Amino acid sequence: MSVKPNPVFDPATPAPAITVAPALEVAAAPSPSAEPDSPAAYRPRRRLPAMTSRYLVRVAALLMALVVWHFAASSGFNFFINFENVPTPLLVGEALVSQLSSSEFYLHIVHSMERIAIAYAYAVVLGVLAGVMMGRSRWAEDIILPYIELFRPIPAVAWIPLAILMLPTEQSSIVFITFLGAFFPIVLNTVHGVEQTPDVLVRAARSLGASKRAILWHVVIPGAMPSIVAGLAIGMGVAWFSLLAGEIISGQYGIGYFTWTSYTLVKYPEIIIGMLTIGGLGTLCTLLVRKACAPLLHWQAKGGRP
C-alpha cells in the first residue's frame, strides 16, 4: 500500500482565487413620507376625471371662439373677412331669447326634425341593405354601383327642380332630397365594411358548418359594423346639409326656411340663430346615432390615446 506524499507548498505558486459570495445589498430605507403605514401613502390624488377635463377644454375652446367673435364684430374687423355687418354675440343672445318665447320657432324645429327622421330612416334601411348586397354579391355590385357613382356627385340643390316635378307635395320633395344626402355615405361605408371582412373568419365559420345566413348575421355584419356606424354618423351630417338646401328653395317651415327668410328680411341675428340651431341639432342627432349603435360595438377593443 503506497501512501502519496503531501504536496509541498511552493511560495512562488500563486494562490487560487477565492470566490466570495456577494453580499446582499441593503435597500435604502424609505422616507417617512413614503412608508406604507403613513397617511400620505393612502392619500388619494386630487385631480379631475379624464372626461371632465376633456369637456372643460372643449367648453373653454367655445368660449374663446365667442370672445374672438365679440371683439371682431364690435371693432368692425375687416381684413380678408368682413365683420362689419356681423352682429355681436350679445345681440344674437337677445334675439335668441326672443325666438325662444315664440311658438313659431319651435314649429320650424319640429318640421325639420320630422323630415330628418323620415328621410334618415329610409336611408338607413335601404343604404345598409344595398351595401350588404353589393359587398356580398358581384352581380348586385355591378348593377347598383354605376347608379351610385353617377348620382352621388350631383349636389342636393340640383335635385330640387326634378323633385318638385316628380313628387306631389313639398314635404315629400324635401324628404327625398334629404334621403339622397344620407343614403350615399351609408351605402358606401357599408360596402367598404362588408368587403373588409377577413376571409379567414368566413372560412372558419363555413368549416364549422355555419350556413350562409349564419355567416352573414354572425360574421360579416358584426365585422362590418364599425364602418356601418361611421357611415350612419356621416350620413346624419349630410342629411342636415341636404335638408337645409331643400327647405331654402321649396319649404314653408323648417330651420332652413327660417334662416333663408331671415336673410331676405335683413335679420342678421336670426341668420346666426338658424345656423347655430342647425349645428346644434345636427350634433345632437349624430350623438344619438353613436349612442344607439354603441351596444353593437361592445366587442370592439378600444385603444387608448394619450
mmCIF file with all atom_site columns, N, CA, C and O in Angstrom, residues 193-194 197 201 214-228 296-300:
data_model
loop_
_atom_site.group_PDB
_atom_site.id
_atom_site.type_symbol
_atom_site.label_atom_id
_atom_site.label_alt_id
_atom_site.label_comp_id
_atom_site.label_asym_id
_atom_site.label_entity_id
_atom_site.label_seq_id
_atom_site.pdbx_PDB_ins_code
_atom_site.Cartn_x
_atom_site.Cartn_y
_atom_site.Cartn_z
_atom_site.occupancy
_atom_site.B_iso_or_equiv
_atom_site.pdbx_formal_charge
_atom_site.auth_seq_id
_atom_site.auth_comp_id
_atom_site.auth_asym_id
_atom_site.auth_atom_id
_atom_site.pdbx_PDB_model_num
ATOM 1  N N  . GLY A 1 193 ? -67.177 48.189 -45.368 1.00 0.00 ? 193 GLY A N  1
ATOM 2  C CA . GLY A 1 193 ? -67.074 47.326 -44.202 1.00 0.00 ? 193 GLY A CA 1
ATOM 3  C C  . GLY A 1 193 ? -67.291 45.858 -44.536 1.00 0.00 ? 193 GLY A C  1
ATOM 4  O O  . GLY A 1 193 ? -66.586 44.981 -44.019 1.00 0.00 ? 193 GLY A O  1
ATOM 5  N N  . VAL A 1 194 ? -68.250 45.557 -45.399 1.00 0.00 ? 194 VAL A N  1
ATOM 6  C CA . VAL A 1 194 ? -68.521 44.170 -45.766 1.00 0.00 ? 194 VAL A CA 1
ATOM 7  C C  . VAL A 1 194 ? -67.351 43.590 -46.550 1.00 0.00 ? 194 VAL A C  1
ATOM 8  O O  . VAL A 1 194 ? -66.949 42.428 -46.339 1.00 0.00 ? 194 VAL A O  1
ATOM 9  N N  . THR A 1 197 ? -64.263 42.378 -44.465 1.00 0.00 ? 197 THR A N  1
ATOM 10 C CA . THR A 1 197 ? -64.383 41.262 -43.525 1.00 0.00 ? 197 THR A CA 1
ATOM 11 C C  . THR A 1 197 ? -63.311 40.220 -43.831 1.00 0.00 ? 197 THR A C  1
ATOM 12 O O  . THR A 1 197 ? -63.179 39.785 -44.976 1.00 0.00 ? 197 THR A O  1
ATOM 13 N N  . LEU A 1 201 ? -62.094 34.416 -41.269 1.00 0.00 ? 201 LEU A N  1
ATOM 14 C CA . LEU A 1 201 ? -63.245 34.239 -40.390 1.00 0.00 ? 201 LEU A CA 1
ATOM 15 C C  . LEU A 1 201 ? -64.400 33.567 -41.127 1.00 0.00 ? 201 LEU A C  1
ATOM 16 O O  . LEU A 1 201 ? -65.102 32.708 -40.563 1.00 0.00 ? 201 LEU A O  1
ATOM 17 N N  . ALA A 1 214 ? -76.161 32.350 -41.411 1.00 0.00 ? 214 ALA A N  1
ATOM 18 C CA . ALA A 1 214 ? -75.455 32.476 -40.134 1.00 0.00 ? 214 ALA A CA 1
ATOM 19 C C  . ALA A 1 214 ? -74.142 33.224 -40.301 1.00 0.00 ? 214 ALA A C  1
ATOM 20 O O  . ALA A 1 214 ? -73.766 34.032 -39.447 1.00 0.00 ? 214 ALA A O  1
ATOM 21 N N  . ILE A 1 215 ? -73.445 32.962 -41.391 1.00 0.00 ? 215 ILE A N  1
ATOM 22 C CA . ILE A 1 215 ? -72.197 33.694 -41.644 1.00 0.00 ? 215 ILE A CA 1
ATOM 23 C C  . ILE A 1 215 ? -72.479 35.182 -41.826 1.00 0.00 ? 215 ILE A C  1
ATOM 24 O O  . ILE A 1 215 ? -71.730 36.038 -41.337 1.00 0.00 ? 215 ILE A O  1
ATOM 25 N N  . LEU A 1 216 ? -73.577 35.489 -42.511 1.00 0.00 ? 216 LEU A N  1
ATOM 26 C CA . LEU A 1 216 ? -73.917 36.897 -42.734 1.00 0.00 ? 216 LEU A CA 1
ATOM 27 C C  . LEU A 1 216 ? -74.235 37.604 -41.423 1.00 0.00 ? 216 LEU A C  1
ATOM 28 O O  . LEU A 1 216 ? -73.736 38.716 -41.169 1.00 0.00 ? 216 LEU A O  1
ATOM 29 N N  . TRP A 1 217 ? -75.049 36.960 -40.561 1.00 0.00 ? 217 TRP A N  1
ATOM 30 C CA . TRP A 1 217 ? -75.510 37.611 -39.344 1.00 0.00 ? 217 TRP A CA 1
ATOM 31 C C  . TRP A 1 217 ? -74.468 37.616 -38.241 1.00 0.00 ? 217 TRP A C  1
ATOM 32 O O  . TRP A 1 217 ? -74.423 38.551 -37.436 1.00 0.00 ? 217 TRP A O  1
ATOM 33 N N  . HIS A 1 218 ? -73.638 36.594 -38.174 1.00 0.00 ? 218 HIS A N  1
ATOM 34 C CA . HIS A 1 218 ? -72.731 36.433 -37.039 1.00 0.00 ? 218 HIS A CA 1
ATOM 35 C C  . HIS A 1 218 ? -71.269 36.713 -37.373 1.00 0.00 ? 218 HIS A C  1
ATOM 36 O O  . HIS A 1 218 ? -70.452 36.782 -36.456 1.00 0.00 ? 218 HIS A O  1
ATOM 37 N N  . VAL A 1 219 ? -70.934 36.865 -38.643 1.00 0.00 ? 219 VAL A N  1
ATOM 38 C CA . VAL A 1 219 ? -69.546 37.129 -39.019 1.00 0.00 ? 219 VAL A CA 1
ATOM 39 C C  . VAL A 1 219 ? -69.421 38.414 -39.831 1.00 0.00 ? 219 VAL A C  1
ATOM 40 O O  . VAL A 1 219 ? -68.672 39.329 -39.470 1.00 0.00 ? 219 VAL A O  1
ATOM 41 N N  . VAL A 1 220 ? -70.154 38.499 -40.932 1.00 0.00 ? 220 VAL A N  1
ATOM 42 C CA . VAL A 1 220 ? -69.980 39.613 -41.872 1.00 0.00 ? 220 VAL A CA 1
ATOM 43 C C  . VAL A 1 220 ? -70.491 40.921 -41.284 1.00 0.00 ? 220 VAL A C  1
ATOM 44 O O  . VAL A 1 220 ? -69.771 41.927 -41.225 1.00 0.00 ? 220 VAL A O  1
ATOM 45 N N  . ILE A 1 221 ? -71.749 40.924 -40.848 1.00 0.00 ? 221 ILE A N  1
ATOM 46 C CA . ILE A 1 221 ? -72.329 42.170 -40.350 1.00 0.00 ? 221 ILE A CA 1
ATOM 47 C C  . ILE A 1 221 ? -71.641 42.658 -39.073 1.00 0.00 ? 221 ILE A C  1
ATOM 48 O O  . ILE A 1 221 ? -71.332 43.864 -38.953 1.00 0.00 ? 221 ILE A O  1
ATOM 49 N N  . PRO A 1 222 ? -71.354 41.828 -38.075 1.00 0.00 ? 222 PRO A N  1
ATOM 50 C CA . PRO A 1 222 ? -70.588 42.335 -36.926 1.00 0.00 ? 222 PRO A CA 1
ATOM 51 C C  . PRO A 1 222 ? -69.209 42.858 -37.303 1.00 0.00 ? 222 PRO A C  1
ATOM 52 O O  . PRO A 1 222 ? -68.754 43.861 -36.747 1.00 0.00 ? 222 PRO A O  1
ATOM 53 N N  . GLY A 1 223 ? -68.529 42.199 -38.259 1.00 0.00 ? 223 GLY A N  1
ATOM 54 C CA . GLY A 1 223 ? -67.227 42.699 -38.677 1.00 0.00 ? 223 GLY A CA 1
ATOM 55 C C  . GLY A 1 223 ? -67.307 44.017 -39.415 1.00 0.00 ? 223 GLY A C  1
ATOM 56 O O  . GLY A 1 223 ? -66.388 44.833 -39.338 1.00 0.00 ? 223 GLY A O  1
ATOM 57 N N  . ALA A 1 224 ? -68.406 44.238 -40.138 1.00 0.00 ? 224 ALA A N  1
ATOM 58 C CA . ALA A 1 224 ? -68.577 45.494 -40.880 1.00 0.00 ? 224 ALA A CA 1
ATOM 59 C C  . ALA A 1 224 ? -69.222 46.591 -40.058 1.00 0.00 ? 224 ALA A C  1
ATOM 60 O O  . ALA A 1 224 ? -69.344 47.729 -40.542 1.00 0.00 ? 224 ALA A O  1
ATOM 61 N N  . MET A 1 225 ? -69.642 46.289 -38.823 1.00 0.00 ? 225 MET A N  1
ATOM 62 C CA . MET A 1 225 ? -70.392 47.257 -38.030 1.00 0.00 ? 225 MET A CA 1
ATOM 63 C C  . MET A 1 225 ? -69.631 48.558 -37.752 1.00 0.00 ? 225 MET A C  1
ATOM 64 O O  . MET A 1 225 ? -70.248 49.636 -37.784 1.00 0.00 ? 225 MET A O  1
ATOM 65 N N  . PRO A 1 226 ? -68.327 48.539 -37.446 1.00 0.00 ? 226 PRO A N  1
ATOM 66 C CA . PRO A 1 226 ? -67.643 49.832 -37.252 1.00 0.00 ? 226 PRO A CA 1
ATOM 67 C C  . PRO A 1 226 ? -67.737 50.751 -38.461 1.00 0.00 ? 226 PRO A C  1
ATOM 68 O O  . PRO A 1 226 ? -67.967 51.960 -38.322 1.00 0.00 ? 226 PRO A O  1
ATOM 69 N N  . SER A 1 227 ? -67.578 50.201 -39.653 1.00 0.00 ? 227 SER A N  1
ATOM 70 C CA . SER A 1 227 ? -67.697 51.024 -40.859 1.00 0.00 ? 227 SER A CA 1
ATOM 71 C C  . SER A 1 227 ? -69.136 51.469 -41.088 1.00 0.00 ? 227 SER A C  1
ATOM 72 O O  . SER A 1 227 ? -69.387 52.598 -41.527 1.00 0.00 ? 227 SER A O  1
ATOM 73 N N  . ILE A 1 228 ? -70.093 50.603 -40.779 1.00 0.00 ? 228 ILE A N  1
ATOM 74 C CA . ILE A 1 228 ? -71.500 50.976 -40.939 1.00 0.00 ? 228 ILE A CA 1
ATOM 75 C C  . ILE A 1 228 ? -71.868 52.116 -39.997 1.00 0.00 ? 228 ILE A C  1
ATOM 76 O O  . ILE A 1 228 ? -72.553 53.071 -40.385 1.00 0.00 ? 228 ILE A O  1
ATOM 77 N N  . LEU A 1 296 ? -73.887 47.750 -30.285 1.00 0.00 ? 296 LEU A N  1
ATOM 78 C CA . LEU A 1 296 ? -73.497 46.868 -31.376 1.00 0.00 ? 296 LEU A CA 1
ATOM 79 C C  . LEU A 1 296 ? -71.989 46.740 -31.515 1.00 0.00 ? 296 LEU A C  1
ATOM 80 O O  . LEU A 1 296 ? -71.507 45.865 -32.242 1.00 0.00 ? 296 LEU A O  1
ATOM 81 N N  . LEU A 1 297 ? -71.244 47.601 -30.833 1.00 0.00 ? 297 LEU A N  1
ATOM 82 C CA . LEU A 1 297 ? -69.782 47.584 -30.916 1.00 0.00 ? 297 LEU A CA 1
ATOM 83 C C  . LEU A 1 297 ? -69.150 47.229 -29.576 1.00 0.00 ? 297 LEU A C  1
ATOM 84 O O  . LEU A 1 297 ? -67.999 47.595 -29.331 1.00 0.00 ? 297 LEU A O  1
ATOM 85 N N  . HIS A 1 298 ? -69.889 46.539 -28.720 1.00 0.00 ? 298 HIS A N  1
ATOM 86 C CA . HIS A 1 298 ? -69.350 46.219 -27.401 1.00 0.00 ? 298 HIS A CA 1
ATOM 87 C C  . HIS A 1 298 ? -68.178 45.257 -27.475 1.00 0.00 ? 298 HIS A C  1
ATOM 88 O O  . HIS A 1 298 ? -67.357 45.193 -26.560 1.00 0.00 ? 298 HIS A O  1
ATOM 89 N N  . TRP A 1 299 ? -68.085 44.499 -28.562 1.00 0.00 ? 299 TRP A N  1
ATOM 90 C CA . TRP A 1 299 ? -66.998 43.528 -28.712 1.00 0.00 ? 299 TRP A CA 1
ATOM 91 C C  . TRP A 1 299 ? -65.701 44.180 -29.167 1.00 0.00 ? 299 TRP A C  1
ATOM 92 O O  . TRP A 1 299 ? -64.637 43.566 -29.093 1.00 0.00 ? 299 TRP A O  1
ATOM 93 N N  . GLN A 1 300 ? -65.778 45.402 -29.653 1.00 0.00 ? 300 GLN A N  1
ATOM 94 C CA . GLN A 1 300 ? -64.606 46.051 -30.245 1.00 0.00 ? 300 GLN A CA 1
ATOM 95 C C  . GLN A 1 300 ? -63.683 46.573 -29.159 1.00 0.00 ? 300 GLN A C  1
ATOM 96 O O  . GLN A 1 300 ? -64.115 47.316 -28.283 1.00 0.00 ? 300 GLN A O  1
#
